[in-house]
Amino acid sequence: MASSLLRILPIALLFTGDLISAQSMSIDSDDNVISTAKTLAANALTYYHGTEPGQTPGILPGPPPAGDYYWWEGGALWGTMIDYWHYTGDTTYNDIVTQAMLFQTGPNRDYMPPNVTASLGNDDQGFWGMSAMLAAEVNFPNPPSDQPQWLALAQAVFHTQADPNRHDDTCGGGLRWQIPFANNGYDYKNSIANGCFFNLGARLARYLHNQTYADWAEKTWDWVTSIGLMDGDYRIYDGAHVETNCTDINRAQFSYNNAVYLLGAAYMYNYTDGDQKWEQRINGLVDATIRDFFHNNVAFEISCEEHMTCTTDMLSFKGYLHRWMTTMTQIAPFTAAKVLPVLKQSAQAAVSQCTGGTDGKTCGFEWTSGKFDGSMGAGQTMNVLGAVSSLLVDKAQPPVTQESGGTSQGDPNAGQDSDSFMNTPAPITTGDRAGAGILTALVLASCVGTFAWMSIGD
Ligand SMILES: *[C@@H]1O[C@H](CO)[C@@H](O)[C@H](O)[C@H]1NC(C)=O
Ligand SMILES: *[C@@H]1O[C@H](CO)[C@@H](O)[C@H](O)[C@H]1NC(C)=O
Ligand SMILES: *[C@@H]1O[C@H](CO)[C@@H](O)[C@H](O)[C@H]1NC(C)=O
Ligand SMILES: *[C@@H]1O[C@H](CO)[C@@H](O)[C@H](O)[C@H]1NC(C)=O
């Protein structure tokens, strides 16, 4: 009797422990949303070591094999943290964010630091540029005047990408994935690289009220649809190769593509004072996004989640989906009634599975499962942080412009003369090439109509 009780006891204790930790964080009031976001922000930054002695500011550990994360994801983390500040008002991390955003600008102040040349894609640079743009739009505290300014950094990224160097006639136009011609993936034109460029162009057009940026955004949207990277049902496919004149479309779909185009389209809609053309496009893309990337109103990364073949990059896409669809509802308010209830339900599912780790508040990746799946990392945490802090959108100021309170200094000449290094590529190591950029590995991971040689190549 006694001995069997002893055997049962630890099991009973374990059980109680589980019940306690299975209590998920609450988002049922604004105060609870803020305190949950606070926990998540702290958890997200446990993956960041850039403030420690001997570590590099701005980046998450990596790139592989040095750590799990590519350079771009640092830029994405700071965007998530800028939104966190904007929505919650918590200034705890602002200095860390500013230091990180400024440390990685590179010598030409255009987010092309020499360290990452060997795997530098237009999308990687674009993610940092979009975080700088966000800082300008939410009036994140400006850096000291002898430092690069948020708006000028976003312009620099855009200007380097609008340079004739980056636009050739293959496939009838568009940006390539990689920037230096010697990089693996230079022969690929993809939706995310062009999506970041489109998004930034639309935002700069609205912020500066300057048609030059809007023209580029229009042209980019037209090109993406004309070659079928976005089809008539608003499915956005990954990319295609210049060797086939972009006819070998890789049909893998990722939620960050939908999000980046939706937000850009919303800015175009707002910039054009409600042009019906953009309203129709947004409506089509909203419906397609809810159809393809939400299962019963819970975010689901369709190309990789079912069999959990998501790469580290892909494990962070849901956060951009939530954050950018949320901002869309501020500048294209007609979308709010349809979209916000979906995002709310999805965010509830997101926090419900954050019951892992020693704190019982660590998030996994599979939101639809209802329980912690054991998949932990910066992306998984950023996803939920983005979804939760965005719930405060009702009380948040919409993105400003130069004429409506924006204080960031621009520079019409930012990013000129930046691309000279393209003609003298830096030495490339096998390690750098093998992992390059945001998506290559997806081809290995996803099964639909892929061209596996692209990433297996080296
Ligand atoms: C580039 O890499 C070196 C060596 O790891 C590091 O000391 C430096 O801070 C890095 N620069 C940037 C901008 O990341
Ligand atoms: C390549 O694709 C573009 C865009 O679809 C098209 O305009 C052009 O005619 C194509 N070129 C060739 C050689 O097929
Ligand atoms: C543009 O965005 C502002 C918020 O900054 C919003 O008040 C306005 O209604 C939007 N314009 C249109 C046409 O929806
Ligand atoms: C609009 O932006 C472009 C690109 O930066 C610049 O060359 C042009 O001078 C700007 N136009 C105005 C009216 O400021």
XYZ file of C-alpha atoms and ligand atoms in Angstrom:
514
model
C 0.000 0.000 0.000
C 2.588 2.476 1.137
C 4.891 1.618 -1.714
C 2.231 1.944 -4.351
C 1.229 5.302 -2.916
C 4.800 6.420 -3.237
C 4.720 5.425 -6.838
C 1.523 7.284 -7.516
C 2.511 10.445 -5.704
C 5.109 11.823 -8.104
C 2.757 11.183 -10.990
C -0.004 13.066 -9.231
C 2.370 15.957 -8.570
C 3.463 16.013 -12.167
C -0.153 16.175 -13.199
C -0.856 19.158 -10.985
C 2.171 20.863 -12.442
C 0.818 20.326 -15.915
C -2.536 21.743 -15.002
C -0.938 24.869 -13.608
C 1.307 25.436 -16.607
C -1.513 24.705 -19.050
C -3.209 27.901 -17.853
C -2.623 30.158 -20.816
C -1.988 33.885 -20.770
C -5.008 36.112 -21.059
C -5.984 38.576 -23.767
C -9.477 39.281 -22.462
C -8.915 42.947 -21.623
C -6.534 45.629 -22.854
C -4.577 45.397 -19.598
C -4.193 41.663 -20.035
C -3.171 42.084 -23.659
C -0.467 44.503 -22.538
C 0.829 42.246 -19.805
C 0.779 39.212 -22.089
C 2.625 41.190 -24.762
C 5.162 42.228 -22.153
C 5.881 38.602 -21.265
C 6.156 37.683 -24.940
C 8.487 40.595 -25.726
C 10.795 39.552 -22.898
C 10.694 35.961 -24.146
C 11.424 37.008 -27.737
C 14.488 38.942 -26.624
C 15.935 35.954 -24.785
C 16.999 34.811 -28.274
C 18.886 38.066 -28.862
C 22.438 38.368 -27.552
C 23.582 41.456 -29.455
C 23.932 43.542 -26.301
C 26.328 41.069 -24.672
C 30.113 41.559 -24.777
C 31.701 40.191 -27.948
C 28.352 39.806 -29.733
C 27.131 41.683 -32.810
C 24.308 44.180 -32.255
C 21.248 43.849 -34.486
C 21.336 40.196 -35.445
C 19.908 36.995 -34.040
C 22.443 34.169 -33.640
C 23.614 33.128 -37.108
C 23.727 32.945 -40.007
C 23.831 29.128 -40.188
C 25.960 27.287 -39.330
C 26.929 29.865 -36.657
C 23.326 29.970 -35.423
C 19.769 29.375 -36.604
C 18.906 32.791 -37.966
C 19.619 34.655 -41.187
C 20.414 38.353 -41.098
C 16.997 39.507 -42.273
C 15.198 38.041 -39.263
C 16.950 40.517 -36.983
C 15.405 43.297 -39.059
C 12.045 41.583 -38.743
C 12.452 41.288 -34.960
C 13.034 45.045 -34.653
C 9.916 45.763 -36.679
C 7.999 43.523 -34.284
C 9.479 45.401 -31.325
C 8.710 48.818 -32.848
C 5.085 47.723 -33.195
C 5.224 46.432 -29.618
C 6.250 49.887 -28.384
C 3.687 51.600 -30.607
C 0.809 49.473 -29.349
C 1.719 49.079 -25.680
C 3.690 52.249 -24.944
C 6.337 50.166 -23.161
C 9.674 51.903 -23.800
C 11.799 49.248 -22.064
C 13.451 48.020 -25.260
C 13.621 51.218 -27.317
C 17.339 51.784 -26.802
C 18.128 48.194 -27.748
C 15.976 48.530 -30.870
C 17.637 51.797 -31.919
C 21.125 50.431 -31.381
C 20.274 47.311 -33.381
C 18.644 49.188 -36.267
C 21.593 51.587 -36.550
C 24.359 49.030 -36.181
C 23.297 47.094 -39.282
C 22.861 49.982 -41.742
C 26.251 49.392 -43.392
C 28.715 52.095 -44.507
C 26.335 53.525 -47.154
C 23.380 53.713 -44.748
C 21.270 51.450 -46.939
C 21.111 48.097 -45.106
C 23.766 46.385 -47.164
C 26.455 45.705 -44.550
C 29.481 44.000 -46.148
C 29.275 41.080 -43.698
C 26.150 39.740 -45.385
C 26.952 40.424 -49.038
C 27.380 36.755 -49.840
C 23.738 35.974 -49.106
C 22.158 39.389 -49.536
C 18.751 39.316 -51.194
C 16.513 42.232 -52.074
C 14.038 40.743 -49.607
C 16.602 40.647 -46.782
C 17.464 44.292 -47.346
C 13.765 45.020 -47.787
C 12.836 43.658 -44.357
C 15.240 46.054 -42.655
C 13.935 48.842 -44.879
C 10.325 48.097 -43.919
C 11.236 48.193 -40.216
C 12.885 51.605 -40.734
C 9.769 52.758 -42.596
C 7.606 51.565 -39.718
C 9.761 53.524 -37.273
C 9.080 56.668 -39.323
C 5.351 55.934 -39.594
C 4.795 55.423 -35.875
C 7.162 58.224 -34.830
C 9.500 55.872 -33.047
C 12.048 58.117 -31.264
C 14.445 59.580 -33.839
C 18.152 58.717 -33.662
C 20.634 61.501 -32.815
C 21.005 63.854 -35.790
C 24.509 62.642 -36.682
C 23.087 59.151 -37.187
C 21.041 57.797 -40.120
C 17.335 58.675 -39.828
C 14.466 56.184 -40.222
C 12.850 57.718 -43.284
C 16.179 58.230 -45.061
C 17.071 54.582 -44.389
C 13.807 53.390 -45.921
C 14.399 55.675 -48.911
C 17.941 54.383 -49.276
C 16.714 50.788 -49.443
C 14.083 51.716 -51.975
C 16.406 53.830 -54.110
C 19.030 51.092 -54.312
C 16.311 48.687 -55.439
C 14.888 51.115 -58.001
C 18.351 51.538 -59.514
C 18.646 50.346 -63.142
C 21.358 47.921 -61.909
C 18.676 45.840 -60.240
C 16.186 45.813 -63.096
C 16.863 43.888 -66.268
C 14.649 42.711 -69.094
C 14.529 39.022 -68.274
C 10.945 37.957 -67.539
C 9.839 41.373 -68.730
C 11.106 43.165 -65.613
C 11.019 42.724 -61.859
C 13.681 42.396 -59.196
C 15.838 39.356 -58.822
C 15.985 37.594 -55.486
C 19.706 38.047 -54.774
C 21.557 41.328 -55.220
C 25.209 40.404 -56.094
C 25.359 38.516 -59.371
C 27.629 35.781 -58.018
C 25.139 34.725 -55.332
C 23.161 31.527 -55.528
C 19.630 32.660 -56.376
C 20.618 35.591 -58.578
C 18.789 33.813 -61.393
C 15.506 33.710 -59.446
C 12.836 36.409 -59.523
C 10.501 36.046 -56.596
C 7.384 37.405 -54.981
C 8.869 38.424 -51.657
C 11.714 40.521 -53.115
C 9.255 42.329 -55.370
C 6.690 42.436 -52.573
C 9.031 44.271 -50.199
C 9.851 46.749 -52.987
C 6.155 47.229 -53.776
C 5.336 47.662 -50.086
C 8.083 50.230 -49.490
C 7.186 52.135 -52.652
C 3.541 52.403 -51.631
C 4.476 53.555 -48.126
C 7.000 56.136 -49.290
C 4.444 57.447 -51.793
C 1.944 57.997 -48.995
C 4.415 59.317 -46.440
C 6.047 61.816 -48.822
C 3.087 62.292 -51.132
C 5.385 61.611 -54.057
C 4.095 59.943 -57.222
C 7.524 58.599 -58.237
C 7.267 55.924 -55.541
C 3.669 55.138 -56.427
C 4.615 54.644 -60.075
C 7.160 52.026 -59.069
C 4.620 50.292 -56.856
C 2.070 50.203 -59.703
C 4.661 48.912 -62.116
C 5.741 46.190 -59.701
C 2.188 44.999 -59.022
C 1.507 44.915 -62.767
C 4.623 42.897 -63.440
C 3.942 40.386 -60.637
C 0.437 39.764 -61.944
C 1.410 39.791 -65.623
C 3.899 36.962 -65.292
C 1.594 34.977 -63.026
C 3.457 35.210 -59.721
C 0.074 36.373 -58.478
C -2.771 34.661 -60.275
C -6.371 35.681 -60.959
C -7.526 34.002 -57.738
C -4.990 36.027 -55.750
C -2.717 33.113 -55.056
C 0.843 34.360 -54.721
C 3.505 31.894 -55.781
C 7.080 31.839 -54.621
C 9.089 32.721 -57.724
C 10.554 31.618 -61.059
C 13.876 31.457 -62.891
C 15.198 33.838 -65.515
C 16.544 30.896 -67.569
C 12.941 29.978 -68.414
C 11.854 33.611 -68.711
C 9.955 32.981 -65.465
C 7.692 30.282 -66.869
C 8.807 27.637 -64.312
C 6.742 29.102 -61.502
C 7.360 27.511 -58.111
C 3.836 27.294 -56.712
C 4.644 27.211 -53.022
C 2.592 29.837 -51.167
C 3.718 31.670 -48.039
C 1.703 33.922 -45.782
C 4.271 36.705 -45.699
C 3.793 37.219 -49.422
C 0.080 37.818 -48.963
C 0.778 40.086 -46.022
C 3.402 42.199 -47.750
C 1.203 42.747 -50.833
C -1.926 43.377 -48.771
C -0.261 46.079 -46.736
C 1.279 47.669 -49.834
C -2.092 47.622 -51.606
C -3.680 49.258 -48.559
C -1.122 52.075 -48.707
C -1.830 52.517 -52.437
C -5.537 52.606 -51.687
C -4.951 55.261 -49.052
C -2.498 57.253 -51.166
C -4.968 57.331 -54.058
C -7.804 58.425 -51.744
C -9.702 55.216 -52.127
C -9.145 54.242 -55.758
C -11.629 51.465 -56.582
C -8.993 49.465 -58.399
C -7.021 49.077 -55.187
C -10.167 48.401 -53.184
C -10.994 45.489 -55.480
C -7.476 44.112 -55.269
C -7.496 44.333 -51.483
C -10.870 42.598 -51.293
C -9.673 39.799 -53.541
C -6.449 39.357 -51.632
C -8.108 39.509 -48.206
C -10.512 36.708 -49.163
C -7.711 34.636 -50.657
C -5.547 35.144 -47.586
C -8.271 34.061 -45.174
C -9.049 31.123 -47.458
C -5.452 29.931 -47.831
C -3.728 30.885 -44.575
C -6.348 30.582 -41.851
C -7.899 27.276 -40.812
C -11.147 28.021 -39.003
C -9.862 31.542 -38.463
C -6.511 30.446 -37.043
C -3.282 31.239 -38.895
C -1.766 28.218 -40.632
C 1.387 28.174 -42.793
C -0.002 26.088 -45.609
C 3.161 25.040 -47.440
C 4.990 23.601 -44.471
C 2.925 23.351 -41.306
C 1.013 20.167 -42.007
C 4.130 18.022 -41.933
C 6.139 20.503 -39.884
C 8.749 21.003 -42.575
C 8.934 24.742 -41.925
C 12.407 26.280 -42.005
C 13.506 28.810 -39.386
C 12.487 31.603 -41.778
C 8.995 30.207 -42.282
C 8.505 29.830 -38.548
C 8.219 33.628 -38.339
C 5.754 34.397 -41.158
C 2.550 34.337 -39.092
C 3.717 37.369 -37.160
C 4.007 39.499 -40.302
C 0.624 38.195 -41.434
C -1.024 39.441 -38.240
C 0.869 42.699 -37.953
C 0.494 43.798 -41.558
C -3.158 42.801 -41.901
C -3.785 44.806 -38.741
C -2.122 47.952 -40.105
C -4.092 47.431 -43.301
C -7.304 47.888 -41.308
C -6.144 51.367 -40.243
C -5.416 52.755 -43.684
C -8.034 50.774 -45.602
C -10.703 50.865 -42.873
C -13.300 49.099 -45.020
C -11.391 45.846 -44.345
C -11.639 46.063 -40.546
C -15.048 44.446 -40.048
C -14.028 41.329 -41.932
C -10.419 41.018 -40.847
C -10.198 42.025 -37.194
C -12.500 39.263 -35.857
C -10.402 36.667 -37.694
C -7.175 38.073 -36.289
C -8.687 38.131 -32.790
C -9.677 34.485 -32.962
C -6.310 33.562 -34.376
C -4.494 35.505 -31.638
C -6.540 33.657 -28.999
C -5.445 30.342 -30.483
C -1.884 31.656 -30.600
C -1.692 32.420 -26.880
C -3.598 29.288 -25.914
C -0.678 27.141 -27.016
C 1.932 29.249 -25.173
C 2.162 26.870 -22.233
C 5.588 25.356 -22.778
C 9.047 25.815 -21.331
C 10.091 26.231 -17.735
C 8.007 29.405 -17.390
C 4.882 27.668 -18.723
C 4.503 30.617 -21.107
C 6.752 29.592 -23.962
C 5.098 29.547 -27.384
C 5.205 26.825 -30.008
C 4.307 27.068 -33.675
C 1.083 25.137 -34.347
C -1.717 27.459 -33.324
C -4.493 25.241 -34.637
C -3.508 22.326 -32.419
C -4.639 23.954 -29.167
C -1.544 22.822 -27.313
C 2.158 23.544 -27.084
C 3.947 21.580 -29.808
C 7.506 21.863 -28.483
C 8.746 23.998 -31.381
C 10.567 26.943 -29.797
C 12.471 29.880 -31.214
C 12.568 33.590 -31.958
C 10.129 33.302 -34.872
C 7.573 31.294 -32.904
C 7.652 33.934 -30.155
C 7.626 36.917 -32.540
C 4.537 35.432 -34.213
C 2.493 35.464 -31.036
C 3.933 38.785 -29.875
C 2.888 40.356 -33.190
C -0.580 38.822 -33.038
C -1.146 39.900 -29.423
C 0.212 43.448 -29.496
C -1.750 44.120 -32.714
C -4.955 43.544 -30.730
C -4.491 47.050 -29.344
C -4.987 48.599 -32.786
C -8.256 50.330 -31.849
C -6.395 52.687 -29.543
C -3.326 53.136 -31.746
C -2.613 56.075 -34.014
C -2.611 55.117 -37.713
C 0.685 55.473 -39.605
C 1.537 59.142 -39.989
C 2.829 61.030 -43.013
C 5.110 64.008 -43.376
C 1.997 66.191 -43.366
C 0.235 64.504 -40.474
C 2.771 64.557 -37.679
C 5.676 62.522 -39.049
C 8.972 63.785 -37.651
C 11.552 61.547 -39.308
C 13.983 63.271 -41.680
C 14.160 61.995 -45.236
C 16.866 62.307 -47.847
C 15.972 62.297 -51.551
C 19.553 61.275 -52.346
C 19.746 58.380 -49.885
C 21.157 55.209 -51.359
C 22.760 56.736 -54.440
C 26.031 55.152 -55.517
C 25.437 52.182 -53.275
C 25.659 49.402 -55.788
C 29.290 49.732 -56.841
C 30.140 46.581 -54.934
C 28.002 44.590 -57.349
C 30.778 44.733 -59.905
C 33.339 43.411 -57.481
C 31.588 40.662 -55.549
C 33.013 39.735 -52.191
C 34.488 36.264 -51.837
C 31.742 33.767 -51.196
C 32.009 30.847 -48.870
C 30.151 27.616 -49.329
C 28.500 28.024 -45.973
C 27.077 31.394 -46.956
C 25.808 30.234 -50.302
C 24.223 27.057 -49.085
C 21.840 28.851 -46.808
C 21.288 32.137 -48.535
C 18.375 34.334 -47.788
C 14.814 33.956 -46.844
C 13.517 31.109 -48.795
C 15.808 28.800 -50.690
C 15.374 25.998 -48.247
C 11.669 26.038 -48.817
C 12.198 24.196 -52.032
C 13.516 21.298 -50.043
C 10.760 21.572 -47.538
C 7.735 22.018 -49.706
C 6.384 19.547 -52.150
C 4.382 21.495 -54.702
C 5.925 21.892 -58.130
C 9.370 22.652 -56.850
C 12.708 22.858 -58.556
C 14.763 21.170 -55.961
C 18.039 21.595 -57.814
C 17.956 25.255 -56.995
C 18.832 24.819 -53.373
C 20.345 21.379 -53.506
C 22.868 22.854 -55.954
C 25.355 23.505 -53.213
C 30.717 42.019 -39.103
O 31.372 40.882 -38.576
C 32.412 41.174 -37.643
C 33.082 39.858 -37.271
O 32.137 38.976 -36.719
C 31.857 41.916 -36.442
O 32.873 42.253 -35.552
C 31.143 43.170 -36.912
O 30.542 43.822 -35.822
C 30.080 42.809 -37.959
N 29.434 44.010 -38.462
C 28.116 44.084 -38.572
C 27.567 45.367 -39.131
O 27.354 43.185 -38.260
C 9.613 36.820 -71.530
O 8.519 37.155 -70.689
C 8.039 38.468 -70.874
C 6.995 38.722 -69.785
O 6.021 37.741 -69.786
C 7.509 38.635 -72.279
O 7.044 39.948 -72.467
C 8.622 38.322 -73.271
O 8.106 38.381 -74.589
C 9.199 36.945 -72.989
N 10.368 36.751 -73.835
C 10.553 35.655 -74.554
C 11.820 35.598 -75.338
O 9.735 34.756 -74.566
C -6.422 56.734 -45.057
O -5.907 56.485 -43.763
C -6.454 57.305 -42.741
C -5.738 56.939 -41.476
O -4.503 57.518 -41.514
C -7.946 57.090 -42.649
O -8.480 57.938 -41.671
C -8.582 57.357 -43.990
O -9.956 57.060 -43.929
C -7.920 56.492 -45.053
N -8.440 56.798 -46.369
C -9.329 56.037 -46.992
C -9.730 56.461 -48.377
O -9.829 55.040 -46.509
C 10.021 62.225 -55.458
O 10.939 61.229 -55.128
C 11.964 61.047 -56.080
C 12.795 59.870 -55.633
O 13.386 60.136 -54.392
C 12.787 62.325 -56.208
O 13.766 62.169 -57.202
C 11.852 63.485 -56.561
O 12.584 64.692 -56.555
C 10.705 63.573 -55.590
N 9.733 64.561 -56.059
C 9.395 65.597 -55.327
C 8.352 66.503 -55.935
O 9.844 65.824 -54.219
